PDB file of C-alpha atoms and ligand atoms in Angstrom:
ATOM      1  CA  MET A  10      17.325 133.444 165.786  1.00  0.00           C
ATOM      2  CA  ALA A  11      20.133 131.641 166.339  1.00  0.00           C
ATOM      3  CA  GLY A  12      21.288 131.248 169.631  1.00  0.00           C
ATOM      4  CA  VAL A  13      23.289 128.510 172.073  1.00  0.00           C
ATOM      5  CA  ASP A  14      19.677 126.083 172.518  1.00  0.00           C
ATOM      6  CA  SER A  15      19.371 126.565 168.879  1.00  0.00           C
ATOM      7  CA  MET A  16      22.970 126.325 167.333  1.00  0.00           C
ATOM      8  CA  ASN A  17      22.169 123.620 164.958  1.00  0.00           C
ATOM      9  CA  ARG A  18      20.099 126.335 163.275  1.00  0.00           C
ATOM     10  CA  LEU A  19      23.031 128.822 163.034  1.00  0.00           C
ATOM     11  CA  ARG A  20      24.774 129.787 159.802  1.00  0.00           C
ATOM     12  CA  ALA A  21      27.959 131.599 160.728  1.00  0.00           C
ATOM     13  CA  VAL A  22      31.574 132.470 159.489  1.00  0.00           C
ATOM     14  CA  MET A  23      34.533 132.522 161.242  1.00  0.00           C
ATOM     15  CA  LEU A  24      37.220 135.141 160.161  1.00  0.00           C
ATOM     16  CA  GLY A  25      40.274 136.065 161.320  1.00  0.00           C
ATOM     17  CA  PRO A  26      44.252 135.983 160.200  1.00  0.00           C
ATOM     18  CA  PRO A  27      46.298 133.209 159.854  1.00  0.00           C
ATOM     19  CA  GLY A  28      46.523 131.627 163.332  1.00  0.00           C
ATOM     20  CA  SER A  29      44.146 133.619 164.848  1.00  0.00           C
ATOM     21  CA  GLY A  30      42.692 130.679 166.594  1.00  0.00           C
ATOM     22  CA  LYS A  31      39.647 130.344 164.271  1.00  0.00           C
ATOM     23  CA  GLY A  32      39.638 126.993 163.478  1.00  0.00           C
ATOM     24  CA  THR A  33      40.134 126.106 167.409  1.00  0.00           C
ATOM     25  CA  GLN A  34      37.217 128.077 168.530  1.00  0.00           C
ATOM     26  CA  ALA A  35      35.105 126.658 165.658  1.00  0.00           C
ATOM     27  CA  ALA A  36      35.699 123.219 166.670  1.00  0.00           C
ATOM     28  CA  LEU A  37      34.996 124.418 170.259  1.00  0.00           C
ATOM     29  CA  ILE A  38      31.776 125.832 169.354  1.00  0.00           C
ATOM     30  CA  SER A  39      30.924 123.167 167.171  1.00  0.00           C
ATOM     31  CA  ALA A  40      31.217 120.234 169.989  1.00  0.00           C
ATOM     32  CA  ARG A  41      29.059 122.693 172.036  1.00  0.00           C
ATOM     33  CA  GLY A  42      26.028 123.275 169.753  1.00  0.00           C
ATOM     34  CA  GLY A  43      25.905 120.303 167.538  1.00  0.00           C
ATOM     35  CA  VAL A  44      26.599 122.985 164.744  1.00  0.00           C
ATOM     36  CA  PRO A  45      29.156 121.289 161.937  1.00  0.00           C
ATOM     37  CA  ALA A  46      32.627 123.291 161.781  1.00  0.00           C
ATOM     38  CA  ILE A  47      33.600 123.376 158.243  1.00  0.00           C
ATOM     39  CA  SER A  48      37.233 124.073 157.951  1.00  0.00           C
ATOM     40  CA  THR A  49      38.303 124.478 154.056  1.00  0.00           C
ATOM     41  CA  GLY A  50      41.813 124.446 155.369  1.00  0.00           C
ATOM     42  CA  ASP A  51      41.158 120.817 156.854  1.00  0.00           C
ATOM     43  CA  MET A  52      39.920 119.821 154.084  1.00  0.00           C
ATOM     44  CA  LEU A  53      42.617 121.059 151.398  1.00  0.00           C
ATOM     45  CA  ARG A  54      45.165 119.428 153.874  1.00  0.00           C
ATOM     46  CA  GLN A  55      43.091 116.210 153.637  1.00  0.00           C
ATOM     47  CA  ALA A  56      43.039 116.334 150.600  1.00  0.00           C
ATOM     48  CA  VAL A  57      47.113 116.565 150.139  1.00  0.00           C
ATOM     49  CA  ALA A  58      47.527 113.528 152.723  1.00  0.00           C
ATOM     50  CA  GLU A  59      45.159 111.631 150.562  1.00  0.00           C
ATOM     51  CA  GLY A  60      46.899 112.413 147.126  1.00  0.00           C
ATOM     52  CA  SER A  61      43.597 113.223 145.604  1.00  0.00           C
ATOM     53  CA  SER A  62      43.603 114.942 142.312  1.00  0.00           C
ATOM     54  CA  LEU A  63      42.307 118.169 144.245  1.00  0.00           C
ATOM     55  CA  GLY A  64      45.378 117.468 146.478  1.00  0.00           C
ATOM     56  CA  VAL A  65      47.958 116.926 143.745  1.00  0.00           C
ATOM     57  CA  ARG A  66      46.744 120.457 142.277  1.00  0.00           C
ATOM     58  CA  VAL A  67      46.877 122.316 145.552  1.00  0.00           C
ATOM     59  CA  LYS A  68      49.908 121.214 147.274  1.00  0.00           C
ATOM     60  CA  GLU A  69      52.476 123.714 146.022  1.00  0.00           C
ATOM     61  CA  ILE A  70      49.922 126.286 146.783  1.00  0.00           C
ATOM     62  CA  LEU A  71      49.463 125.492 150.652  1.00  0.00           C
ATOM     63  CA  ASP A  72      53.177 125.207 150.888  1.00  0.00           C
ATOM     64  CA  ALA A  73      53.694 128.445 149.545  1.00  0.00           C
ATOM     65  CA  GLY A  74      50.897 130.145 151.638  1.00  0.00           C
ATOM     66  CA  ARG A  75      49.109 131.245 148.682  1.00  0.00           C
ATOM     67  CA  LEU A  76      45.520 130.574 147.944  1.00  0.00           C
ATOM     68  CA  VAL A  77      43.816 128.303 146.284  1.00  0.00           C
ATOM     69  CA  ASP A  78      41.954 129.799 143.281  1.00  0.00           C
ATOM     70  CA  ASP A  79      38.217 130.813 143.684  1.00  0.00           C
ATOM     71  CA  GLU A  80      36.851 128.570 141.242  1.00  0.00           C
ATOM     72  CA  LYS A  81      38.427 125.649 142.569  1.00  0.00           C
ATOM     73  CA  MET A  82      36.967 126.276 146.158  1.00  0.00           C
ATOM     74  CA  ALA A  83      33.726 126.960 145.027  1.00  0.00           C
ATOM     75  CA  ASP A  84      33.239 123.552 143.880  1.00  0.00           C
ATOM     76  CA  VAL A  85      34.930 122.108 147.490  1.00  0.00           C
ATOM     77  CA  ILE A  86      32.401 124.664 149.320  1.00  0.00           C
ATOM     78  CA  GLU A  87      29.580 123.708 147.471  1.00  0.00           C
ATOM     79  CA  ARG A  88      29.996 120.215 147.591  1.00  0.00           C
ATOM     80  CA  ARG A  89      30.703 120.249 151.470  1.00  0.00           C
ATOM     81  CA  LEU A  90      27.529 122.483 152.278  1.00  0.00           C
ATOM     82  CA  ALA A  91      25.337 120.050 149.939  1.00  0.00           C
ATOM     83  CA  ALA A  92      25.811 117.173 152.801  1.00  0.00           C
ATOM     84  CA  LYS A  93      23.240 116.472 155.147  1.00  0.00           C
ATOM     85  CA  ASP A  94      24.966 117.672 158.388  1.00  0.00           C
ATOM     86  CA  ALA A  95      25.160 121.121 156.596  1.00  0.00           C
ATOM     87  CA  GLU A  96      21.187 121.318 155.783  1.00  0.00           C
ATOM     88  CA  THR A  97      20.036 123.412 158.580  1.00  0.00           C
ATOM     89  CA  GLY A  98      23.393 125.296 159.920  1.00  0.00           C
ATOM     90  CA  PHE A  99      26.923 125.642 159.638  1.00  0.00           C
ATOM     91  CA  LEU A 100      30.024 127.163 160.989  1.00  0.00           C
ATOM     92  CA  LEU A 101      32.589 128.055 158.252  1.00  0.00           C
ATOM     93  CA  ASP A 102      36.117 128.352 159.292  1.00  0.00           C
ATOM     94  CA  GLY A 103      38.620 129.595 156.663  1.00  0.00           C
ATOM     95  CA  TYR A 104      35.839 130.282 154.207  1.00  0.00           C
ATOM     96  CA  PRO A 105      35.457 133.161 152.311  1.00  0.00           C
ATOM     97  CA  ARG A 106      38.520 134.168 152.026  1.00  0.00           C
ATOM     98  CA  THR A 107      38.294 136.800 148.932  1.00  0.00           C
ATOM     99  CA  ILE A 108      35.134 139.103 148.390  1.00  0.00           C
ATOM    100  CA  GLY A 109      34.665 136.434 145.116  1.00  0.00           C
ATOM    101  CA  GLN A 110      34.451 133.923 147.486  1.00  0.00           C
ATOM    102  CA  ALA A 111      31.597 135.720 149.728  1.00  0.00           C
ATOM    103  CA  GLY A 112      29.904 136.014 146.440  1.00  0.00           C
ATOM    104  CA  THR A 113      29.839 132.549 145.782  1.00  0.00           C
ATOM    105  CA  LEU A 114      28.528 131.718 149.421  1.00  0.00           C
ATOM    106  CA  ASP A 115      26.019 134.630 148.688  1.00  0.00           C
ATOM    107  CA  ARG A 116      24.547 132.498 145.896  1.00  0.00           C
ATOM    108  CA  ILE A 117      24.610 129.075 147.348  1.00  0.00           C
ATOM    109  CA  LEU A 118      22.672 130.459 150.351  1.00  0.00           C
ATOM    110  CA  GLU A 119      20.080 132.066 147.847  1.00  0.00           C
ATOM    111  CA  GLN A 120      19.673 129.119 146.323  1.00  0.00           C
ATOM    112  CA  ARG A 121      18.629 127.466 149.674  1.00  0.00           C
ATOM    113  CA  SER A 122      16.837 130.481 150.359  1.00  0.00           C
ATOM    114  CA  GLN A 123      19.092 130.711 153.445  1.00  0.00           C
ATOM    115  CA  GLU A 124      20.883 134.149 154.977  1.00  0.00           C
ATOM    116  CA  LEU A 125      24.092 134.222 156.573  1.00  0.00           C
ATOM    117  CA  ASP A 126      23.493 135.110 160.560  1.00  0.00           C
ATOM    118  CA  LEU A 127      26.656 136.040 161.931  1.00  0.00           C
ATOM    119  CA  VAL A 128      30.326 136.684 161.122  1.00  0.00           C
ATOM    120  CA  ILE A 129      33.032 136.129 163.978  1.00  0.00           C
ATOM    121  CA  LEU A 130      36.255 138.351 163.879  1.00  0.00           C
ATOM    122  CA  VAL A 131      38.991 136.796 165.675  1.00  0.00           C
ATOM    123  CA  GLU A 132      41.561 139.892 166.298  1.00  0.00           C
ATOM    124  CA  VAL A 133      45.150 139.127 167.475  1.00  0.00           C
ATOM    125  CA  PRO A 134      48.583 141.208 166.687  1.00  0.00           C
ATOM    126  CA  GLU A 135      50.265 140.283 164.169  1.00  0.00           C
ATOM    127  CA  ASP A 136      53.939 139.396 165.983  1.00  0.00           C
ATOM    128  CA  GLU A 137      51.740 136.995 168.297  1.00  0.00           C
ATOM    129  CA  LEU A 138      50.328 135.099 165.178  1.00  0.00           C
ATOM    130  CA  ILE A 139      53.986 134.845 164.154  1.00  0.00           C
ATOM    131  CA  ARG A 140      54.877 133.128 167.208  1.00  0.00           C
ATOM    132  CA  ARG A 141      51.796 130.457 167.506  1.00  0.00           C
ATOM    133  CA  ALA A 142      52.447 129.678 163.656  1.00  0.00           C
ATOM    134  CA  LEU A 143      56.071 128.871 164.532  1.00  0.00           C
ATOM    135  CA  ALA A 144      55.308 126.846 167.592  1.00  0.00           C
ATOM    136  CA  ARG A 145      52.463 124.868 165.749  1.00  0.00           C
ATOM    137  CA  GLN A 146      55.184 123.507 162.868  1.00  0.00           C
ATOM    138  CA  ARG A 147      53.160 122.624 160.271  1.00  0.00           C
ATOM    139  CA  THR A 148      55.080 122.314 156.379  1.00  0.00           C
ATOM    140  CA  ASP A 149      52.844 125.640 155.728  1.00  0.00           C
ATOM    141  CA  ASP A 150      54.449 127.107 158.999  1.00  0.00           C
ATOM    142  CA  THR A 151      57.904 128.270 158.244  1.00  0.00           C
ATOM    143  CA  GLU A 152      58.982 131.854 159.006  1.00  0.00           C
ATOM    144  CA  ASP A 153      58.929 133.056 155.104  1.00  0.00           C
ATOM    145  CA  VAL A 154      55.318 130.853 154.740  1.00  0.00           C
ATOM    146  CA  ILE A 155      53.270 132.549 157.556  1.00  0.00           C
ATOM    147  CA  ARG A 156      54.418 136.253 156.456  1.00  0.00           C
ATOM    148  CA  LYS A 157      53.339 135.473 152.823  1.00  0.00           C
ATOM    149  CA  ARG A 158      50.155 134.257 154.234  1.00  0.00           C
ATOM    150  CA  LEU A 159      49.731 137.346 156.492  1.00  0.00           C
ATOM    151  CA  SER A 160      50.282 139.773 153.475  1.00  0.00           C
ATOM    152  CA  VAL A 161      47.467 137.578 151.699  1.00  0.00           C
ATOM    153  CA  TYR A 162      45.216 137.961 154.256  1.00  0.00           C
ATOM    154  CA  ARG A 163      45.770 141.640 154.966  1.00  0.00           C
ATOM    155  CA  GLU A 164      45.302 141.904 150.884  1.00  0.00           C
ATOM    156  CA  GLN A 165      42.500 139.734 149.886  1.00  0.00           C
ATOM    157  CA  THR A 166      40.539 138.642 153.143  1.00  0.00           C
ATOM    158  CA  ALA A 167      40.908 141.846 154.917  1.00  0.00           C
ATOM    159  CA  PRO A 168      38.235 143.601 153.184  1.00  0.00           C
ATOM    160  CA  LEU A 169      35.786 141.047 153.615  1.00  0.00           C
ATOM    161  CA  VAL A 170      35.573 142.793 157.423  1.00  0.00           C
ATOM    162  CA  ASP A 171      34.020 145.885 155.964  1.00  0.00           C
ATOM    163  CA  HIS A 172      32.222 143.778 153.824  1.00  0.00           C
ATOM    164  CA  TYR A 173      30.263 142.184 156.542  1.00  0.00           C
ATOM    165  CA  ARG A 174      30.673 144.903 158.559  1.00  0.00           C
ATOM    166  CA  SER A 175      28.582 147.021 156.181  1.00  0.00           C
ATOM    167  CA  ARG A 176      25.910 144.096 155.757  1.00  0.00           C
ATOM    168  CA  GLY A 177      25.269 144.589 159.894  1.00  0.00           C
ATOM    169  CA  LEU A 178      27.187 140.844 160.315  1.00  0.00           C
ATOM    170  CA  LEU A 179      30.054 141.132 161.911  1.00  0.00           C
ATOM    171  CA  LYS A 180      30.825 140.711 165.598  1.00  0.00           C
ATOM    172  CA  ALA A 181      34.585 140.941 166.977  1.00  0.00           C
ATOM    173  CA  VAL A 182      36.311 139.481 169.705  1.00  0.00           C
ATOM    174  CA  ASP A 183      39.916 139.784 171.298  1.00  0.00           C
ATOM    175  CA  GLY A 184      41.544 136.498 170.125  1.00  0.00           C
ATOM    176  CA  ASP A 185      44.821 137.527 172.217  1.00  0.00           C
ATOM    177  CA  GLN A 186      43.510 135.423 175.525  1.00  0.00           C
ATOM    178  CA  SER A 187      43.198 131.867 176.558  1.00  0.00           C
ATOM    179  CA  ILE A 188      41.507 129.410 174.181  1.00  0.00           C
ATOM    180  CA  ASP A 189      38.743 129.207 177.348  1.00  0.00           C
ATOM    181  CA  GLU A 190      38.746 133.363 177.496  1.00  0.00           C
ATOM    182  CA  VAL A 191      38.260 133.599 173.757  1.00  0.00           C
ATOM    183  CA  GLN A 192      35.613 130.789 173.649  1.00  0.00           C
ATOM    184  CA  ALA A 193      33.558 132.455 176.793  1.00  0.00           C
ATOM    185  CA  ASP A 194      33.828 135.879 174.768  1.00  0.00           C
ATOM    186  CA  ILE A 195      31.968 134.202 171.810  1.00  0.00           C
ATOM    187  CA  GLN A 196      29.533 131.899 174.051  1.00  0.00           C
ATOM    188  CA  ASP A 197      28.244 135.657 175.343  1.00  0.00           C
ATOM    189  CA  LEU A 198      28.156 137.109 172.003  1.00  0.00           C
ATOM    190  CA  LEU A 199      26.083 134.045 170.287  1.00  0.00           C
ATOM    191  CA  SER A 200      23.740 133.903 173.726  1.00  0.00           C
ATOM    192  CA  VAL A 201      22.961 137.294 172.784  1.00  0.00           C
ATOM    193  CA  ARG A 202      21.083 136.580 169.715  1.00  0.00           C
ATOM    194  CA  ALA A 203      18.986 133.507 171.450  1.00  0.00           C
TER     195      ALA A 203
HETATM  196  P1  LIG B  14      43.553 127.209 157.550  1.00  0.00           P
HETATM  197  O1  LIG B  14      43.706 125.929 157.776  1.00  0.00           O
HETATM  198  O2  LIG B  14      42.735 128.084 157.678  1.00  0.00           O
HETATM  199  O3  LIG B  14      44.708 128.042 158.294  1.00  0.00           O
HETATM  200  P2  LIG B  14      45.130 129.210 159.349  1.00  0.00           P
HETATM  201  O4  LIG B  14      44.403 130.207 159.063  1.00  0.00           O
HETATM  202  O5  LIG B  14      46.823 129.356 160.119  1.00  0.00           O
HETATM  203  O6  LIG B  14      44.096 128.407 160.734  1.00  0.00           O
HETATM  204  P3  LIG B  14      43.392 129.040 162.207  1.00  0.00           P
HETATM  205  O7  LIG B  14      43.376 130.595 162.076  1.00  0.00           O
HETATM  206  O8  LIG B  14      42.253 128.691 161.625  1.00  0.00           O
HETATM  207  O9  LIG B  14      44.506 129.170 163.327  1.00  0.00           O
HETATM  208  P4  LIG B  14      44.371 127.545 164.311  1.00  0.00           P
HETATM  209  O10 LIG B  14      42.820 127.358 165.334  1.00  0.00           O
HETATM  210  O11 LIG B  14      44.783 126.385 163.946  1.00  0.00           O
HETATM  211  O12 LIG B  14      44.363 127.512 155.915  1.00  0.00           O
HETATM  212  C1  LIG B  14      45.626 126.960 155.557  1.00  0.00           C
HETATM  213  C2  LIG B  14      45.466 127.027 153.977  1.00  0.00           C
HETATM  214  O13 LIG B  14      44.731 126.474 153.303  1.00  0.00           O
HETATM  215  C3  LIG B  14      46.038 128.946 153.558  1.00  0.00           C
HETATM  216  O14 LIG B  14      47.042 128.821 153.710  1.00  0.00           O
HETATM  217  C4  LIG B  14      45.575 128.628 151.961  1.00  0.00           C
HETATM  218  O15 LIG B  14      46.692 127.930 150.864  1.00  0.00           O
HETATM  219  C5  LIG B  14      44.263 127.592 151.908  1.00  0.00           C
HETATM  220  N1  LIG B  14      42.916 127.647 152.036  1.00  0.00           N
HETATM  221  C6  LIG B  14      42.264 127.577 152.982  1.00  0.00           C
HETATM  222  N2  LIG B  14      40.981 128.183 152.821  1.00  0.00           N
HETATM  223  C7  LIG B  14      41.001 128.584 151.504  1.00  0.00           C
HETATM  224  C8  LIG B  14      39.977 129.151 150.821  1.00  0.00           C
HETATM  225  N3  LIG B  14      38.718 129.542 151.215  1.00  0.00           N
HETATM  226  N4  LIG B  14      40.524 129.740 149.788  1.00  0.00           N
HETATM  227  C9  LIG B  14      41.477 129.531 149.109  1.00  0.00           C
HETATM  228  N5  LIG B  14      42.850 129.188 150.097  1.00  0.00           N
HETATM  229  C10 LIG B  14      42.333 128.414 151.061  1.00  0.00           C
HETATM  230  O16 LIG B  14      45.465 128.391 165.822  1.00  0.00           O
HETATM  231  C11 LIG B  14      46.674 128.422 165.308  1.00  0.00           C
HETATM  232  C12 LIG B  14      47.523 128.008 166.025  1.00  0.00           C
HETATM  233  O17 LIG B  14      47.263 128.743 167.460  1.00  0.00           O
HETATM  234  C13 LIG B  14      47.217 126.768 166.682  1.00  0.00           C
HETATM  235  O18 LIG B  14      48.254 125.905 167.559  1.00  0.00           O
HETATM  236  C14 LIG B  14      46.466 126.815 168.230  1.00  0.00           C
HETATM  237  O19 LIG B  14      46.818 125.982 169.158  1.00  0.00           O
HETATM  238  C15 LIG B  14      46.983 127.894 168.651  1.00  0.00           C
HETATM  239  N6  LIG B  14      46.233 128.796 169.622  1.00  0.00           N
HETATM  240  C16 LIG B  14      44.899 128.925 169.208  1.00  0.00           C
HETATM  241  N7  LIG B  14      44.479 129.958 170.028  1.00  0.00           N
HETATM  242  C17 LIG B  14      45.196 130.132 170.957  1.00  0.00           C
HETATM  243  C18 LIG B  14      45.307 131.141 172.080  1.00  0.00           C
HETATM  244  N8  LIG B  14      43.854 131.923 172.648  1.00  0.00           N
HETATM  245  N9  LIG B  14      46.151 131.273 172.824  1.00  0.00           N
HETATM  246  C19 LIG B  14      47.241 130.825 172.196  1.00  0.00           C
HETATM  247  N10 LIG B  14      47.545 129.924 171.428  1.00  0.00           N
HETATM  248  C20 LIG B  14      46.385 129.801 170.343  1.00  0.00           C
END
């Protein structure tokens, strides 16, 4: 069973709209529990910064607020989950983002005879999401791009909420609180599972 004391065996997904703070929370959980936080957004931005062939192919997509296609992302996540630090546990931040990607994750876990323990949904109202993203000033954080990313979330990622709820894996936290308060709620949720 996954819990705060056995977090290196936790296999979980952070779900939430862009700017909900799922990356912020994933990094805190990782620092506390030893499980690696794997952010596909960070991986893609790093590929762009390095000018790798993947980076060159995805730069325009990121800057437009669209999603990188499922096939490319399958390759990215499969390689990352094959790394030694993800053998026994991981916290995915930003993957899966489509029903197709959820299928890929299931396939990867099945091959490893593993299962997902938990999906943590970070909920934040849309006006607060826009305020946070504009404050962040990343190159993919102009107002037009943020609105595009929110509509992509509603259309392609939000269906994952029901998908994982119906499998009994989903737990929601109120992300419209201070970073520490959100983290405390997540830790409560994890300790219930201990
Ligand atoms: P991501 O990097 O995942 O971007 P994000 O959704 O905005 O990040 P997050 O919600 O984690 O917000 P954060 O903690 O930073 O993706 C970027 C792009 O990569 C996507 O648009 C897409 O193009 C591509 N991509 C990534 N994964 C993909 C996939 N699987 N398939 C296809 N394409 C993919 O927090 C946001 C801000 O709020 C921060 O400034 C933070 O300081 C602040 N904040 C956090 N918590 C707060 C709180 N409680 N109160 C106030 N402020 C808070």
